[in-house]
Structure formats: C-alpha cells, structure tokens
C-alpha cells in the first residue's frame, strides 16, 4: 500500500513527502519537473518523472506501487499568469486532474486528497470566510480548482472513491530541519520575496496598494506554515483510510497579517533593513482573506504547531539564504 503524490518535487509536495516518510508510509512521486526539482524529493521516496495527466503512466504507477491514496499537488499556481493563459491553466489544473481522477477510479484507488485554494471564494463579502460561503472565483486559476472540486464530488458519488479537498490560504515558511522549502522559480509569494529583499537578492520590495479598507491600508492574508499544512493532509489521509466521509475544508489559522506587518516581521527576525516601495494596487487582490478555521480542527482533529508569524518568516528566510548560498536559486 502506498501514497502517490503528484507534484512531490514542488514546494508543498516535497514537505508532504518528508512528512509521510517520517510517518513510515511508502511514497511514490509523479512530477514532470516543470517547476519542481528532483533534488527536493526525499531519497526514500520512489520517483517517476512524468505528467499527472498521462493515464498510461498513472495506471502503471498505481499498479506497480499498489497505490491506495493519491495526494494531488501538481498544477500551475500563478494567478496573473492564469488570466493571460486561461486555457493553459484549464489544461494543467482541470483537464489533467480529470485524467488523474479517472486513472484513480480505473486503478481502484480509494482515497484522494486535493490541493484547492482560497481563490475559489474570489472577493468574499465577509471575513473570516467559511467553507459554505458562495464560490465566486475571479481568475481562471480559482475556477480551474473549483471545477476539480466539482469533479471529485460527482465522481465520489458514482464510484468507490472518497476525497478531502483542502482550500489553502497563504502557504509560507519551510521545513524546520532545512531539508526543503519554497524553491519555485520566479515565485511571487510575499514572504519569499521579502526574504530575498532582506538578503540583498532584490534591490527593493514592492507593496501593491496602500489604500485598502484595512487598518494600515495594505492587504491582509492568513499565512499558514507549510509544515502545519502538510500535517493537515496526514490527518485527512487517516480520515479517508478510516472510511471517513468526503470533506471540503479551509486550511488556514484564522489570523490575518497585513503586508506591512509581514515586512516588519522579516526586518525584525533577520535584523536587516531594506527598501520598501509603496505602489499601486494590482488587479484582483481582495483587501482581506482570512480562513474560517474551526471546521478542520473539529472534523479532522488538526492541531497546528507553528501558528506564529515570526517562526514562519524565520524558516522562510533560512531557506532562501540556503538557496542563494548554494547556487540553487533559479
Ligand atoms: N503555494 C501556495 O500558497 C498555494 C496556495 C493554494 C493552493 N496551492 C496549491 O498547492 C499545489 C502545490 O503548490 P506549490 O506551491 O507546491 O507549487 P509548486 O509549483 O512548487 O509545485 C507544483 C509541482 O507540480 C509539478 N507539476 C506541475 N504540473 C504538473 C503536471 N502536469 N504533471 C506532473 N507534475 C506537474 C511541478 O513540477 C512542481 O513540482 C498547487 O496545486 C497549488 O495550486 C498552493
């Protein structure tokens, strides 16, 4: 019995591989290395280089490794890019997810965990935003993920497959043991680029919009440590293997921090000052996005351990430093 992880060479997936291996699980990764790295995959995991939409490769992998559960991280993740290339996003995130779900059904895989996103809510009317809020994605990225949630719901009704879809808020930080972190090329995640500014790897940090309806005028987000996020997947896996019912759950802490608060946290954590340039809003950024975070604690017994902005920022900074010092940054 093993767990198939798509996108296991990427940021979140590589943390998941370590978490499962430490829990004594057999793991096989399928990744096409479009944004991931072979070196990011723990040695004890099996690695198959290939596409998450390749049904033949998936069928072989499922039977060779006796896969009973799939955790599906593979996808394209940049919201503005999805607006410029909607069909590319629907192909990689929706159509290939459909192929993967079909391969799961055909191969007798019984459990499926899916990386969804807070982007399915679009611009929510209320914060914190709870799971039963209306879905109103404002980008092809959000729509591509919402469609996969729908496919899973319908497939689960018709076939012997139960699933958990986790709607991640802003994932940040890195493995506390320094084994992996956010290495994705050209990533635009705030804590990562702020760490780069602190390390002198970029000459300034741009803050997009200072006139939002928030206490300091900058956007507020719910930052979740990547290690807490992967532990939620482990809880979800146990739930599904225990024949638990389908669930769609937010994954965040229920706390929000503004862009300027994050910048101050980085400056304080690393004791370095850097240039911050305040500039205009970007299209499509909600003022605030904070998870209604109770349901996952109640229903999966998830207990986050790293709900602390300073810890998140410190771990992200250490990883960024490691990438730069070892010539691994691309
Ligand atoms: N990082 C965040 O803040 C965040 C927030 C919400 C949701 N998510 C979701 O989490 C998942 C993982 O995100 P991440 O931040 O680790 O991104 P990432 O880019 O670091 O990882 C994605 C991995 O998937 C692989 N991949 C992409 N398309 C593939 C395909 N067709 N076949 C095989 N492999 C493929 C890439 O090579 C990479 O290793 C994504 O589905 C993303 O939408 C991430």
Coordinates of C-alpha atoms and ligand atoms in Angstrom, one line a residue:
X1 CA 0.0 0.0 0.0
X2 CA 1.5 3.4 -0.9
X3 CA 0.6 7.0 -1.4
X4 CA 1.0 8.6 -4.8
X5 CA 2.0 12.3 -4.6
X6 CA 1.7 14.3 -7.7
X7 CA 3.8 17.5 -7.7
X8 CA 6.0 15.9 -4.9
X9 CA 9.1 17.8 -6.3
X10 CA 7.4 21.1 -5.7
X11 CA 7.2 23.4 -2.6
X12 CA 4.4 21.9 -0.7
X13 CA 4.6 18.4 -2.2
X14 CA 8.3 18.0 -1.1
X15 CA 7.3 18.7 2.5
X16 CA 4.5 16.2 2.2
X17 CA 6.9 13.5 1.1
X18 CA 9.1 14.1 4.2
X19 CA 6.0 14.0 6.5
X20 CA 4.8 10.7 5.0
X21 CA 8.2 9.1 5.1
X22 CA 8.6 10.1 8.7
X23 CA 5.2 8.6 9.4
X24 CA 6.5 5.3 7.9
X25 CA 4.5 5.4 4.7
X26 CA 5.5 4.1 1.3
X27 CA 5.6 7.1 -1.2
X28 CA 5.7 7.4 -4.9
X29 CA 6.1 10.8 -6.6
X30 CA 4.9 11.7 -10.1
X31 CA 6.3 15.0 -11.2
X32 CA 7.1 16.4 -14.6
X33 CA 9.7 18.8 -13.0
X34 CA 8.1 21.9 -14.8
X35 CA 8.6 23.9 -11.6
X36 CA 9.9 21.3 -9.2
X37 CA 13.3 19.8 -8.6
X38 CA 14.5 16.2 -8.5
X39 CA 16.8 17.1 -5.5
X40 CA 13.8 18.3 -3.5
X41 CA 12.4 14.7 -3.3
X42 CA 13.5 12.7 -0.3
X43 CA 15.7 9.8 -1.2
X44 CA 13.4 7.2 0.4
X45 CA 10.5 8.1 -2.0
X46 CA 10.1 6.4 -5.4
X47 CA 10.3 8.9 -8.2
X48 CA 8.6 8.7 -11.6
X49 CA 9.3 11.6 -13.9
X50 CA 6.1 12.2 -15.9
X51 CA 2.9 14.0 -16.3
X52 CA -0.1 13.9 -13.9
X53 CA -2.3 13.8 -17.0
X54 CA -0.6 10.7 -18.6
X55 CA -3.1 7.9 -18.0
X56 CA -0.8 5.1 -19.1
X57 CA 2.0 6.2 -16.8
X58 CA -0.5 6.6 -14.0
X59 CA -2.0 3.2 -14.5
X60 CA 1.5 1.6 -14.4
X61 CA 2.5 3.6 -11.3
X62 CA -0.8 2.8 -9.4
X63 CA -0.4 -1.0 -10.0
X64 CA 3.4 -1.1 -9.6
X65 CA 3.3 0.6 -6.2
X66 CA -0.1 -0.7 -5.1
X67 CA -1.4 2.8 -4.6
X68 CA -4.4 3.2 -2.3
X69 CA -4.4 7.0 -1.9
X70 CA -3.4 10.0 -4.1
X71 CA -2.5 13.4 -2.9
X72 CA -2.7 15.8 -5.8
X73 CA -0.4 18.8 -5.6
X74 CA 0.6 19.1 -9.3
X75 CA -0.6 22.2 -11.0
X76 CA 0.0 25.7 -12.2
X77 CA -0.2 28.2 -9.5
X78 CA 0.3 31.8 -10.6
X79 CA -2.9 33.8 -10.6
X80 CA -1.9 36.6 -13.0
X81 CA -0.5 34.0 -15.4
X82 CA -3.8 32.2 -15.4
X83 CA -5.5 35.4 -16.6
X84 CA -3.2 35.6 -19.6
X85 CA -3.3 31.9 -20.3
X86 CA -6.6 30.5 -19.2
X87 CA -6.6 27.5 -21.5
X88 CA -3.2 26.5 -20.2
X89 CA -4.5 26.6 -16.7
X90 CA -7.7 24.7 -17.5
X91 CA -5.5 22.1 -19.2
X92 CA -2.9 21.6 -16.5
X93 CA -5.3 22.1 -13.5
X94 CA -8.7 20.8 -14.6
X95 CA -8.2 18.5 -17.6
X96 CA -5.2 16.7 -16.2
X97 CA -7.0 16.4 -12.8
X98 CA -9.8 14.8 -14.7
X99 CA -7.3 12.3 -16.2
X100 CA -5.8 11.6 -12.7
X101 CA -9.2 11.1 -11.1
X102 CA -10.2 8.7 -14.0
X103 CA -6.9 6.8 -13.5
X104 CA -7.7 6.5 -9.8
X105 CA -11.1 5.1 -10.5
X106 CA -9.8 2.7 -13.1
X107 CA -6.9 1.6 -10.9
X108 CA -9.1 1.0 -7.8
X109 CA -7.5 3.9 -5.8
X110 CA -10.0 4.6 -2.9
X111 CA -8.8 7.9 -1.4
X112 CA -8.0 11.2 -2.9
X113 CA -6.7 14.5 -1.4
X114 CA -6.8 17.6 -3.5
X115 CA -4.9 20.9 -3.2
X116 CA -7.6 23.5 -3.6
X117 CA -7.3 27.2 -2.8
X118 CA -8.9 30.2 -1.1
X119 CA -9.1 31.6 -4.6
X120 CA -12.3 29.7 -5.1
X121 CA -14.0 32.4 -2.9
X122 CA -12.9 35.3 -5.1
X123 CA -13.6 38.6 -3.2
X124 CA -15.5 37.3 -0.2
X125 CA -18.2 39.6 1.4
X126 CA -17.2 38.6 4.9
X127 CA -14.0 37.6 6.8
X128 CA -13.2 35.1 8.1
X129 CA -14.6 33.2 5.1
X130 CA -16.2 29.9 5.9
X131 CA -16.5 26.8 3.7
X132 CA -20.2 27.3 2.9
X133 CA -19.6 30.9 1.6
X134 CA -20.5 31.3 -2.1
X135 CA -17.8 30.3 -4.6
X136 CA -17.1 33.1 -6.9
X137 CA -13.6 32.8 -8.3
X138 CA -12.3 35.8 -10.2
X139 CA -9.4 34.1 -12.0
X140 CA -9.1 31.1 -14.3
X141 CA -6.8 29.7 -11.6
X142 CA -9.6 29.8 -9.0
X143 CA -12.1 28.4 -11.5
X144 CA -9.8 25.6 -12.5
X145 CA -9.6 24.5 -8.9
X146 CA -13.3 24.9 -8.3
X147 CA -14.0 22.7 -11.2
X148 CA -11.8 19.9 -9.8
X149 CA -13.7 20.1 -6.5
X150 CA -16.9 19.6 -8.5
X151 CA -15.4 16.6 -10.4
X152 CA -14.4 15.0 -7.2
X153 CA -17.8 15.5 -5.6
X154 CA -19.6 13.9 -8.6
X155 CA -17.1 11.1 -9.1
X156 CA -17.2 10.2 -5.5
X157 CA -21.0 9.8 -5.7
X158 CA -20.7 7.4 -8.7
X159 CA -17.6 5.4 -7.7
X160 CA -15.8 3.9 -4.7
X161 CA -13.6 7.0 -4.0
X162 CA -13.7 9.2 -1.0
X163 CA -11.9 12.6 -1.0
X164 CA -10.8 15.6 1.0
X165 CA -10.3 18.9 -0.8
X166 CA -8.2 21.4 1.3
X167 CA -8.6 25.1 0.4
X168 CA -5.2 26.5 1.3
X169 CA -4.8 30.1 2.3
X170 CA -1.3 31.7 2.0
X171 CA 1.3 28.9 2.4
X172 CA 4.7 30.1 3.7
X173 CA 7.7 29.0 5.7
X174 CA 9.9 26.0 5.2
X175 CA 10.9 22.7 6.8
X176 CA 12.4 23.5 10.3
X177 CA 15.1 20.9 9.7
X178 CA 16.2 22.7 6.5
X179 CA 15.5 19.8 4.2
X180 CA 13.2 21.6 1.7
X181 CA 11.5 24.9 1.2
X182 CA 9.9 27.2 -1.4
X183 CA 12.3 26.9 -4.3
X184 CA 9.8 27.6 -7.2
X185 CA 11.3 29.7 -9.9
X186 CA 10.0 33.3 -10.1
X187 CA 7.7 32.8 -7.1
X188 CA 5.9 35.9 -6.1
X189 CA 4.8 34.9 -2.6
X190 CA 5.2 37.8 -0.2
X191 CA 7.3 36.2 2.5
X192 CA 9.7 34.7 -0.1
X193 CA 10.3 37.9 -2.0
X194 CA 10.6 39.9 1.3
X195 CA 13.3 37.4 2.4
X196 CA 15.1 38.0 -1.0
X197 CA 15.0 41.8 -0.3
X198 CA 16.4 41.2 3.2
X199 CA 19.2 39.1 1.7
X200 CA 20.0 41.7 -1.0
X201 CA 18.9 39.4 -3.7
X202 CA 16.4 42.0 -5.0
X203 CA 17.0 45.7 -4.6
X204 CA 13.6 46.6 -3.1
X205 CA 10.3 45.2 -2.1
X206 CA 7.2 46.4 -3.9
X207 CA 4.0 46.8 -1.9
X208 CA 0.9 46.8 -4.1
X209 CA -1.8 49.1 -2.8
X210 CA -1.9 51.1 0.4
X211 CA -5.5 52.4 0.2
X212 CA -7.4 49.2 1.0
X213 CA -10.0 49.2 3.7
X214 CA -7.7 47.7 6.3
X215 CA -6.1 49.3 9.4
X216 CA -2.8 50.1 7.6
X217 CA -4.2 50.2 4.1
X218 CA -2.3 47.1 2.8
X219 CA -3.8 43.7 2.1
X220 CA -4.4 41.2 4.9
X221 CA -3.8 37.5 4.4
X222 CA -3.8 34.3 6.5
X223 CA -0.3 32.8 6.4
X224 CA -0.1 29.1 7.2
X225 CA 3.2 27.3 7.8
X226 CA 3.8 24.7 5.2
X227 CA 4.6 22.0 7.8
X228 CA 1.2 22.6 9.5
X229 CA -0.4 22.4 6.1
X230 CA 1.1 19.0 5.3
X231 CA 0.2 17.7 8.8
X232 CA -3.5 18.5 7.8
X233 CA -3.0 16.2 4.8
X234 CA -1.8 13.5 7.1
X235 CA -5.0 13.9 9.2
X236 CA -7.0 13.8 6.0
X237 CA -5.3 10.6 4.9
X238 CA -6.1 8.9 8.2
X239 CA -9.7 10.1 7.9
X240 CA -10.1 8.7 4.4
X241 CA -8.4 5.4 5.2
X242 CA -10.8 5.0 8.1
X243 CA -13.7 5.3 5.6
X244 CA -14.4 8.9 6.5
X245 CA -16.9 10.9 4.5
X246 CA -15.9 13.5 1.9
X247 CA -14.8 16.9 3.1
X248 CA -14.0 20.3 1.7
X249 CA -12.1 22.3 4.3
X250 CA -10.3 25.5 4.7
X251 CA -6.6 25.3 5.7
X252 CA -5.5 28.5 7.5
X253 CA -5.1 29.7 11.0
X254 CA -7.9 32.2 11.2
X255 CA -5.4 35.1 11.8
X256 CA -4.6 37.8 9.3
X257 CA -1.5 39.9 8.9
X258 CA -1.1 42.9 6.6
X259 CA 1.7 43.3 4.0
X260 CA 3.4 45.9 6.2
X261 CA 3.2 43.7 9.3
X262 CA 4.9 40.9 7.3
X263 CA 7.6 43.3 6.2
X264 CA 8.2 44.4 9.8
X265 CA 8.3 40.8 11.0
X266 CA 11.0 40.0 8.4
X267 CA 13.1 43.1 9.3
X268 CA 12.8 42.2 13.0
X269 CA 13.6 38.5 12.5
X270 CA 16.7 39.0 10.5
X271 CA 17.8 42.4 11.8
X272 CA 18.2 43.8 8.3
X273 CA 16.7 46.9 6.8
X274 CA 15.8 47.1 3.1
X275 CA 14.0 49.4 0.7
X276 CA 10.2 49.1 0.6
X277 CA 8.4 50.9 -2.3
X278 CA 4.7 51.6 -1.9
X279 CA 3.0 51.3 -5.3
X280 CA -0.5 51.0 -6.9
X281 CA -2.9 48.1 -6.3
X282 CA -2.7 45.0 -8.5
X283 CA -5.9 43.9 -10.2
X284 CA -7.9 41.2 -8.4
X285 CA -6.4 41.4 -4.9
X286 CA -9.1 41.2 -2.2
X287 CA -8.5 43.6 0.7
X288 CA -8.5 40.7 3.2
X289 CA -8.7 36.9 3.0
X290 CA -8.8 35.1 6.3
X291 CA -9.8 31.5 6.8
X292 CA -12.8 30.4 8.9
X293 CA -10.5 27.8 10.5
X294 CA -12.6 25.9 13.0
X295 CA -14.1 23.2 10.9
X296 CA -10.8 21.4 10.1
X297 CA -9.8 21.4 13.7
X298 CA -13.1 19.9 14.7
X299 CA -13.6 17.4 11.9
X300 CA -10.1 16.2 11.4
X301 CA -8.6 16.9 14.8
X302 CA -5.9 19.0 13.2
X303 CA -3.7 20.8 15.7
X304 CA -1.3 23.3 14.2
X305 CA 2.1 23.7 15.9
X306 CA 3.6 26.6 14.1
X307 CA 1.0 29.3 14.2
X308 CA 3.4 32.1 14.7
X309 CA 4.4 34.7 12.0
X310 CA 7.9 35.1 13.4
X311 CA 8.6 31.4 13.1
X312 CA 7.2 31.3 9.6
X313 CA 9.3 34.2 8.5
X314 CA 12.5 32.9 10.1
X315 CA 12.1 29.5 8.4
X316 CA 11.4 31.1 5.0
X317 CA 14.4 33.4 5.4
X318 CA 16.7 30.5 6.3
X319 CA 15.6 28.5 3.3
X320 CA 16.1 31.5 0.9
X321 CA 19.6 32.0 2.3
X322 CA 20.3 28.3 1.8
X323 CA 19.2 28.6 -1.9
X324 CA 21.3 31.6 -2.6
X325 CA 24.4 30.4 -0.7
X326 CA 24.3 27.1 -2.5
X327 CA 23.6 28.4 -6.0
X328 CA 20.2 26.7 -6.0
X329 CA 18.1 29.7 -6.7
X330 CA 16.7 29.9 -10.3
Ligands
LIG1 N1 1.7 27.9 -2.5 C1 0.5 28.3 -2.1 O1 0.4 29.3 -1.4 C2 -0.7 27.6 -2.6 C3 -2.0 28.2 -2.2 C4 -3.1 27.5 -2.5 C5 -3.1 26.3 -3.3 N2 -1.9 25.8 -3.7 C6 -1.8 24.6 -4.5 O2 -0.9 23.7 -4.0 C7 -0.3 22.9 -5.0 C8 1.2 22.9 -4.9 O3 1.7 24.2 -5.0 P1 3.2 24.6 -4.7 O4 3.2 25.9 -4.1 O5 3.9 23.5 -4.1 O6 3.6 24.7 -6.3 P2 5.0 24.2 -7.0 O7 5.0 24.9 -8.3 O8 6.2 24.4 -6.1 O9 4.7 22.7 -7.1 C9 4.0 22.1 -8.2 C10 4.7 20.8 -8.6 O10 3.8 20.2 -9.6 C11 4.7 19.8 -10.7 N3 3.7 19.8 -11.8 C12 3.0 20.8 -12.4 N4 2.3 20.4 -13.4 C13 2.5 19.1 -13.5 C14 1.9 18.0 -14.3 N5 1.0 18.3 -15.3 N6 2.4 16.8 -14.1 C15 3.3 16.5 -13.2 N7 3.8 17.4 -12.4 C16 3.4 18.7 -12.5 C17 5.8 20.8 -10.8 O11 6.9 20.4 -11.4 C18 6.0 21.1 -9.3 O12 7.0 20.1 -8.8 C19 -0.8 23.5 -6.3 O13 -1.9 22.7 -6.8 C20 -1.4 24.9 -5.9 O14 -2.4 25.3 -6.7 C21 -0.7 26.5 -3.3

